[in-house]
Structure formats: structure tokens, C-alpha cells
Amino acid sequence: MLLYARRQGRIRIARPGMVLMRAVISGSMAVCVFYALSRLPMSTAYSVQFSGPLFAAGLSTVVLGERVGWRRWIGIAVGFAGILIILRPGVTDFNSGYLASLAVAVLFACNAMILRTVGGGEPGGALVAAHVIGILGFSLPMLPSVYIEPDWPDLGWMFVTGLLMSSGHFFLVQALRWAPVSSVSAFQYTQLVWGLLFGVLLFDDFPDAMAVGGTVLVVGSAVYVGMAQPSSKTDEPVDI
């Protein structure tokens, strides 16, 4: 990504403080994600973490001055209702994994605010590089205590995973710079479907009817919020 940015002649970082903050947030998110997945079923962890777009849509009204509109607020409220159905406070056994997942959601919203704030002032490659460096910076100190030497097939999967994550995050950066946070964040809810699917296929983690119902509410509200008519002068795309 940095090589791409250099070829575009835009490697200069205009706001290093914001880029550094993004790296710290990204590293913290990675640690919380891994911890949550170690304490919760994949479907549950994903569902809680993806309340992040709801926080982002709400924060965008305060931090960025985006006018979400009453229709979108209804969609956000329905999404939160879906999250509560998944969590079922007072029914499920609450542990630190839920707190880690909620931390991921809040950190995601903060990251979205940073990306939208810097707009076209920073090269996309540098923003993605900050994300990767932040994850490495927070993860490497933990490596000695949990290190398992990977074989060649594992290394191949690691390479593919890194490539997919970097590419996906690059497109996310561009989307958040071109479109309202409330719209982009909402469409990320579709990842919940993939989280549930992979949980079933890879880990035999079958969600119950309540979890499926809550997820349907979350995804449905996300699509509605994303398709609702924007009503903000900040909705114009940012030149990149």
C-alpha cells in the first residue's frame, strides 16, 4: 500500500497525530477481537462487535455534523434491539468476552471518525499501513508466550489472510472517505452473515433461534439505514 501511495506521489502524511491514533486504535481492536473470540462463540462475538456501525452512525452526528435523519435513527434503534436479543442480558452468562466485543464496537466507531475526518488529506496506502503497523505493534509483544511454529500450509493461509484483510481494509478506507459514515457502516453488517456461516462450517457453532432472529434484525436495519436518503451537506464525496 505504501508503494502504491508513493507511485501516486502522495506519501506525505499531513496529520501524523491522527494517523498515529488510528494505529493505536487498530492495534487495540485486534487484541480485543482475538480475546473475544477466545471467550465467546464466533457468532456471538461477531454479533456484538458489529454494533460498531451503530455507534459510528450515532457519533457521526456529534463529531462530523452529519444529519442522520429520523428514518435512520429508527433503523439504528432496531439494530440495537437486535443486538439486545442476541445478548439477552440477564439470561446469558456474561463474561469478559462481551466487554471485549463491546470495546471493539466503540473502537471501530472511533476509527471511522478518524477516517472521515482526515478525508482526502492522507494517502489511502498510508492509512492502511498505519492499521497494519498498529496490529503488529500490539501483537508482537504477545508472540513469545503463545508462539507455535507454523508449517508451510499454515504460512500459505496466513499470506492469503493478510492479503484479503489488507485489500478489504483498503476498500473500507476509500468507502469511508467517499460516503457518509452512517451509510458505509450500515452495510458492514452483512459481515455478520459470513461470521455466522463460517462459525457453522468451521467450528460447528450453530446459533439458536434468538441469535438468528437478532441477526436478521441487525442486518435488515443495516440495509435500511444504508439505503435511507442522506440529509447532510457532509455527504459529498471527499477528493482522494
PDB file of N, CA and C in Angstrom, residues 134-195:
ATOM      1  N   GLY A 134      -0.125  -0.871  13.524  1.00  0.00           N
ATOM      2  CA  GLY A 134      -0.731  -0.880  14.850  1.00  0.00           C
ATOM      3  C   GLY A 134      -1.012  -2.289  15.335  1.00  0.00           C
ATOM      4  N   ILE A 135      -1.534  -3.135  14.444  1.00  0.00           N
ATOM      5  CA  ILE A 135      -1.805  -4.526  14.814  1.00  0.00           C
ATOM      6  C   ILE A 135      -0.514  -5.249  15.162  1.00  0.00           C
ATOM      7  N   LEU A 136       0.529  -5.041  14.350  1.00  0.00           N
ATOM      8  CA  LEU A 136       1.821  -5.681  14.633  1.00  0.00           C
ATOM      9  C   LEU A 136       2.389  -5.196  15.961  1.00  0.00           C
ATOM     10  N   GLY A 137       2.297  -3.890  16.195  1.00  0.00           N
ATOM     11  CA  GLY A 137       2.860  -3.320  17.412  1.00  0.00           C
ATOM     12  C   GLY A 137       2.224  -3.858  18.680  1.00  0.00           C
ATOM     13  N   PHE A 138       0.921  -4.144  18.624  1.00  0.00           N
ATOM     14  CA  PHE A 138       0.229  -4.671  19.800  1.00  0.00           C
ATOM     15  C   PHE A 138       0.318  -6.192  19.889  1.00  0.00           C
ATOM     16  N   SER A 139       0.518  -6.861  18.758  1.00  0.00           N
ATOM     17  CA  SER A 139       0.501  -8.324  18.745  1.00  0.00           C
ATOM     18  C   SER A 139       1.871  -8.944  18.998  1.00  0.00           C
ATOM     19  N   LEU A 140       2.928  -8.337  18.462  1.00  0.00           N
ATOM     20  CA  LEU A 140       4.260  -8.941  18.570  1.00  0.00           C
ATOM     21  C   LEU A 140       4.717  -9.157  20.012  1.00  0.00           C
ATOM     22  N   PRO A 141       4.456  -8.217  20.945  1.00  0.00           N
ATOM     23  CA  PRO A 141       4.895  -8.475  22.328  1.00  0.00           C
ATOM     24  C   PRO A 141       4.270  -9.725  22.947  1.00  0.00           C
ATOM     25  N   MET A 142       3.123 -10.156  22.435  1.00  0.00           N
ATOM     26  CA  MET A 142       2.471 -11.346  22.979  1.00  0.00           C
ATOM     27  C   MET A 142       2.977 -12.638  22.345  1.00  0.00           C
ATOM     28  N   LEU A 143       3.721 -12.512  21.253  1.00  0.00           N
ATOM     29  CA  LEU A 143       4.120 -13.684  20.481  1.00  0.00           C
ATOM     30  C   LEU A 143       4.938 -14.700  21.266  1.00  0.00           C
ATOM     31  N   PRO A 144       5.944 -14.292  22.064  1.00  0.00           N
ATOM     32  CA  PRO A 144       6.770 -15.301  22.746  1.00  0.00           C
ATOM     33  C   PRO A 144       5.984 -16.244  23.649  1.00  0.00           C
ATOM     34  N   SER A 145       4.907 -15.764  24.251  1.00  0.00           N
ATOM     35  CA  SER A 145       4.175 -16.602  25.202  1.00  0.00           C
ATOM     36  C   SER A 145       3.208 -17.573  24.536  1.00  0.00           C
ATOM     37  N   VAL A 146       2.885 -17.342  23.257  1.00  0.00           N
ATOM     38  CA  VAL A 146       1.892 -18.199  22.590  1.00  0.00           C
ATOM     39  C   VAL A 146       2.398 -18.745  21.256  1.00  0.00           C
ATOM     40  N   TYR A 147       3.676 -18.583  20.965  1.00  0.00           N
ATOM     41  CA  TYR A 147       4.194 -18.918  19.635  1.00  0.00           C
ATOM     42  C   TYR A 147       4.135 -20.419  19.360  1.00  0.00           C
ATOM     43  N   ILE A 148       3.620 -20.767  18.190  1.00  0.00           N
ATOM     44  CA  ILE A 148       3.641 -22.133  17.668  1.00  0.00           C
ATOM     45  C   ILE A 148       4.210 -22.058  16.258  1.00  0.00           C
ATOM     46  N   GLU A 149       5.270 -22.802  15.996  1.00  0.00           N
ATOM     47  CA  GLU A 149       5.921 -22.711  14.690  1.00  0.00           C
ATOM     48  C   GLU A 149       4.981 -23.215  13.599  1.00  0.00           C
ATOM     49  N   PRO A 150       4.657 -22.369  12.617  1.00  0.00           N
ATOM     50  CA  PRO A 150       3.721 -22.781  11.560  1.00  0.00           C
ATOM     51  C   PRO A 150       4.415 -23.636  10.505  1.00  0.00           C
ATOM     52  N   ASP A 151       3.662 -24.541   9.889  1.00  0.00           N
ATOM     53  CA  ASP A 151       4.199 -25.298   8.761  1.00  0.00           C
ATOM     54  C   ASP A 151       3.874 -24.541   7.474  1.00  0.00           C
ATOM     55  N   TRP A 152       4.296 -25.088   6.327  1.00  0.00           N
ATOM     56  CA  TRP A 152       4.134 -24.369   5.066  1.00  0.00           C
ATOM     57  C   TRP A 152       2.667 -24.119   4.695  1.00  0.00           C
ATOM     58  N   PRO A 153       1.778 -25.090   4.866  1.00  0.00           N
ATOM     59  CA  PRO A 153       0.362 -24.783   4.579  1.00  0.00           C
ATOM     60  C   PRO A 153      -0.183 -23.650   5.451  1.00  0.00           C
ATOM     61  N   ASP A 154       0.217 -23.636   6.727  1.00  0.00           N
ATOM     62  CA  ASP A 154      -0.235 -22.555   7.611  1.00  0.00           C
ATOM     63  C   ASP A 154       0.289 -21.208   7.136  1.00  0.00           C
ATOM     64  N   LEU A 155       1.560 -21.182   6.703  1.00  0.00           N
ATOM     65  CA  LEU A 155       2.135 -19.938   6.194  1.00  0.00           C
ATOM     66  C   LEU A 155       1.381 -19.461   4.954  1.00  0.00           C
ATOM     67  N   GLY A 156       0.979 -20.411   4.112  1.00  0.00           N
ATOM     68  CA  GLY A 156       0.205 -20.040   2.927  1.00  0.00           C
ATOM     69  C   GLY A 156      -1.133 -19.418   3.290  1.00  0.00           C
ATOM     70  N   TRP A 157      -1.819 -20.012   4.277  1.00  0.00           N
ATOM     71  CA  TRP A 157      -3.088 -19.456   4.726  1.00  0.00           C
ATOM     72  C   TRP A 157      -2.893 -18.087   5.370  1.00  0.00           C
ATOM     73  N   MET A 158      -1.791 -17.925   6.097  1.00  0.00           N
ATOM     74  CA  MET A 158      -1.501 -16.621   6.698  1.00  0.00           C
ATOM     75  C   MET A 158      -1.312 -15.556   5.624  1.00  0.00           C
ATOM     76  N   PHE A 159      -0.612 -15.928   4.550  1.00  0.00           N
ATOM     77  CA  PHE A 159      -0.386 -14.978   3.460  1.00  0.00           C
ATOM     78  C   PHE A 159      -1.710 -14.582   2.811  1.00  0.00           C
ATOM     79  N   VAL A 160      -2.546 -15.580   2.529  1.00  0.00           N
ATOM     80  CA  VAL A 160      -3.846 -15.298   1.913  1.00  0.00           C
ATOM     81  C   VAL A 160      -4.701 -14.428   2.834  1.00  0.00           C
ATOM     82  N   THR A 161      -4.684 -14.750   4.127  1.00  0.00           N
ATOM     83  CA  THR A 161      -5.450 -13.964   5.096  1.00  0.00           C
ATOM     84  C   THR A 161      -4.985 -12.517   5.126  1.00  0.00           C
ATOM     85  N   GLY A 162      -3.667 -12.324   5.172  1.00  0.00           N
ATOM     86  CA  GLY A 162      -3.131 -10.965   5.181  1.00  0.00           C
ATOM     87  C   GLY A 162      -3.492 -10.196   3.930  1.00  0.00           C
ATOM     88  N   LEU A 163      -3.428 -10.872   2.778  1.00  0.00           N
ATOM     89  CA  LEU A 163      -3.765 -10.223   1.513  1.00  0.00           C
ATOM     90  C   LEU A 163      -5.232  -9.809   1.480  1.00  0.00           C
ATOM     91  N   LEU A 164      -6.106 -10.706   1.906  1.00  0.00           N
ATOM     92  CA  LEU A 164      -7.536 -10.398   1.900  1.00  0.00           C
ATOM     93  C   LEU A 164      -7.873  -9.287   2.889  1.00  0.00           C
ATOM     94  N   MET A 165      -7.276  -9.346   4.080  1.00  0.00           N
ATOM     95  CA  MET A 165      -7.560  -8.324   5.088  1.00  0.00           C
ATOM     96  C   MET A 165      -7.073  -6.957   4.638  1.00  0.00           C
ATOM     97  N   SER A 166      -5.863  -6.903   4.062  1.00  0.00           N
ATOM     98  CA  SER A 166      -5.318  -5.620   3.613  1.00  0.00           C
ATOM     99  C   SER A 166      -6.150  -5.047   2.476  1.00  0.00           C
ATOM    100  N   SER A 167      -6.537  -5.903   1.526  1.00  0.00           N
ATOM    101  CA  SER A 167      -7.341  -5.434   0.399  1.00  0.00           C
ATOM    102  C   SER A 167      -8.708  -4.946   0.875  1.00  0.00           C
ATOM    103  N   GLY A 168      -9.345  -5.737   1.731  1.00  0.00           N
ATOM    104  CA  GLY A 168     -10.648  -5.337   2.240  1.00  0.00           C
ATOM    105  C   GLY A 168     -10.582  -4.043   3.021  1.00  0.00           C
ATOM    106  N   HIS A 169      -9.533  -3.890   3.828  1.00  0.00           N
ATOM    107  CA  HIS A 169      -9.423  -2.677   4.624  1.00  0.00           C
ATOM    108  C   HIS A 169      -9.133  -1.467   3.745  1.00  0.00           C
ATOM    109  N   PHE A 170      -8.388  -1.664   2.670  1.00  0.00           N
ATOM    110  CA  PHE A 170      -8.122  -0.562   1.748  1.00  0.00           C
ATOM    111  C   PHE A 170      -9.433  -0.046   1.152  1.00  0.00           C
ATOM    112  N   PHE A 171     -10.294  -0.963   0.727  1.00  0.00           N
ATOM    113  CA  PHE A 171     -11.581  -0.554   0.165  1.00  0.00           C
ATOM    114  C   PHE A 171     -12.467   0.096   1.227  1.00  0.00           C
ATOM    115  N   LEU A 172     -12.369  -0.375   2.469  1.00  0.00           N
ATOM    116  CA  LEU A 172     -13.130   0.252   3.553  1.00  0.00           C
ATOM    117  C   LEU A 172     -12.681   1.693   3.760  1.00  0.00           C
ATOM    118  N   VAL A 173     -11.360   1.909   3.726  1.00  0.00           N
ATOM    119  CA  VAL A 173     -10.830   3.267   3.875  1.00  0.00           C
ATOM    120  C   VAL A 173     -11.393   4.171   2.792  1.00  0.00           C
ATOM    121  N   GLN A 174     -11.374   3.692   1.539  1.00  0.00           N
ATOM    122  CA  GLN A 174     -11.869   4.517   0.442  1.00  0.00           C
ATOM    123  C   GLN A 174     -13.362   4.798   0.605  1.00  0.00           C
ATOM    124  N   ALA A 175     -14.123   3.791   1.033  1.00  0.00           N
ATOM    125  CA  ALA A 175     -15.563   3.985   1.193  1.00  0.00           C
ATOM    126  C   ALA A 175     -15.870   5.032   2.257  1.00  0.00           C
ATOM    127  N   LEU A 176     -15.149   4.980   3.379  1.00  0.00           N
ATOM    128  CA  LEU A 176     -15.402   5.925   4.465  1.00  0.00           C
ATOM    129  C   LEU A 176     -14.975   7.338   4.094  1.00  0.00           C
ATOM    130  N   ARG A 177     -14.099   7.464   3.110  1.00  0.00           N
ATOM    131  CA  ARG A 177     -13.682   8.798   2.676  1.00  0.00           C
ATOM    132  C   ARG A 177     -14.636   9.371   1.638  1.00  0.00           C
ATOM    133  N   TRP A 178     -15.391   8.511   0.965  1.00  0.00           N
ATOM    134  CA  TRP A 178     -16.262   8.961  -0.105  1.00  0.00           C
ATOM    135  C   TRP A 178     -17.734   9.057   0.296  1.00  0.00           C
ATOM    136  N   ALA A 179     -18.126   8.357   1.326  1.00  0.00           N
ATOM    137  CA  ALA A 179     -19.552   8.272   1.650  1.00  0.00           C
ATOM    138  C   ALA A 179     -19.787   8.568   3.123  1.00  0.00           C
ATOM    139  N   PRO A 180     -21.024   8.913   3.493  1.00  0.00           N
ATOM    140  CA  PRO A 180     -21.340   9.155   4.900  1.00  0.00           C
ATOM    141  C   PRO A 180     -21.053   7.927   5.750  1.00  0.00           C
ATOM    142  N   VAL A 181     -20.554   8.169   6.955  1.00  0.00           N
ATOM    143  CA  VAL A 181     -20.229   7.067   7.859  1.00  0.00           C
ATOM    144  C   VAL A 181     -21.457   6.207   8.124  1.00  0.00           C
ATOM    145  N   SER A 182     -22.610   6.845   8.301  1.00  0.00           N
ATOM    146  CA  SER A 182     -23.818   6.089   8.624  1.00  0.00           C
ATOM    147  C   SER A 182     -24.179   5.100   7.521  1.00  0.00           C
ATOM    148  N   SER A 183     -23.923   5.461   6.255  1.00  0.00           N
ATOM    149  CA  SER A 183     -24.246   4.560   5.147  1.00  0.00           C
ATOM    150  C   SER A 183     -23.244   3.421   5.039  1.00  0.00           C
ATOM    151  N   VAL A 184     -21.949   3.774   5.051  1.00  0.00           N
ATOM    152  CA  VAL A 184     -20.906   2.752   4.917  1.00  0.00           C
ATOM    153  C   VAL A 184     -20.949   1.780   6.088  1.00  0.00           C
ATOM    154  N   SER A 185     -21.068   2.330   7.290  1.00  0.00           N
ATOM    155  CA  SER A 185     -21.068   1.485   8.480  1.00  0.00           C
ATOM    156  C   SER A 185     -22.223   0.499   8.447  1.00  0.00           C
ATOM    157  N   ALA A 186     -23.365   0.947   7.954  1.00  0.00           N
ATOM    158  CA  ALA A 186     -24.534   0.079   7.945  1.00  0.00           C
ATOM    159  C   ALA A 186     -24.313  -1.154   7.080  1.00  0.00           C
ATOM    160  N   PHE A 187     -23.718  -0.979   5.915  1.00  0.00           N
ATOM    161  CA  PHE A 187     -23.539  -2.107   5.012  1.00  0.00           C
ATOM    162  C   PHE A 187     -22.519  -3.113   5.535  1.00  0.00           C
ATOM    163  N   GLN A 188     -21.703  -2.725   6.487  1.00  0.00           N
ATOM    164  CA  GLN A 188     -20.759  -3.676   7.063  1.00  0.00           C
ATOM    165  C   GLN A 188     -21.459  -4.754   7.878  1.00  0.00           C
ATOM    166  N   TYR A 189     -22.726  -4.541   8.186  1.00  0.00           N
ATOM    167  CA  TYR A 189     -23.464  -5.551   8.932  1.00  0.00           C
ATOM    168  C   TYR A 189     -23.566  -6.867   8.163  1.00  0.00           C
ATOM    169  N   THR A 190     -23.438  -6.811   6.846  1.00  0.00           N
ATOM    170  CA  THR A 190     -23.521  -8.053   6.085  1.00  0.00           C
ATOM    171  C   THR A 190     -22.422  -9.039   6.485  1.00  0.00           C
ATOM    172  N   GLN A 191     -21.360  -8.543   7.114  1.00  0.00           N
ATOM    173  CA  GLN A 191     -20.314  -9.446   7.591  1.00  0.00           C
ATOM    174  C   GLN A 191     -20.829 -10.373   8.688  1.00  0.00           C
ATOM    175  N   LEU A 192     -21.898  -9.971   9.353  1.00  0.00           N
ATOM    176  CA  LEU A 192     -22.499 -10.846  10.355  1.00  0.00           C
ATOM    177  C   LEU A 192     -22.930 -12.169   9.733  1.00  0.00           C
ATOM    178  N   VAL A 193     -23.478 -12.095   8.530  1.00  0.00           N
ATOM    179  CA  VAL A 193     -23.925 -13.308   7.855  1.00  0.00           C
ATOM    180  C   VAL A 193     -22.750 -14.245   7.625  1.00  0.00           C
ATOM    181  N   TRP A 194     -21.631 -13.676   7.169  1.00  0.00           N
ATOM    182  CA  TRP A 194     -20.447 -14.503   6.925  1.00  0.00           C
ATOM    183  C   TRP A 194     -19.894 -15.058   8.231  1.00  0.00           C
ATOM    184  N   GLY A 195     -19.942 -14.255   9.295  1.00  0.00           N
ATOM    185  CA  GLY A 195     -19.469 -14.742  10.589  1.00  0.00           C
ATOM    186  C   GLY A 195     -20.272 -15.936  11.072  1.00  0.00           C
TER     187      GLY A 195
END
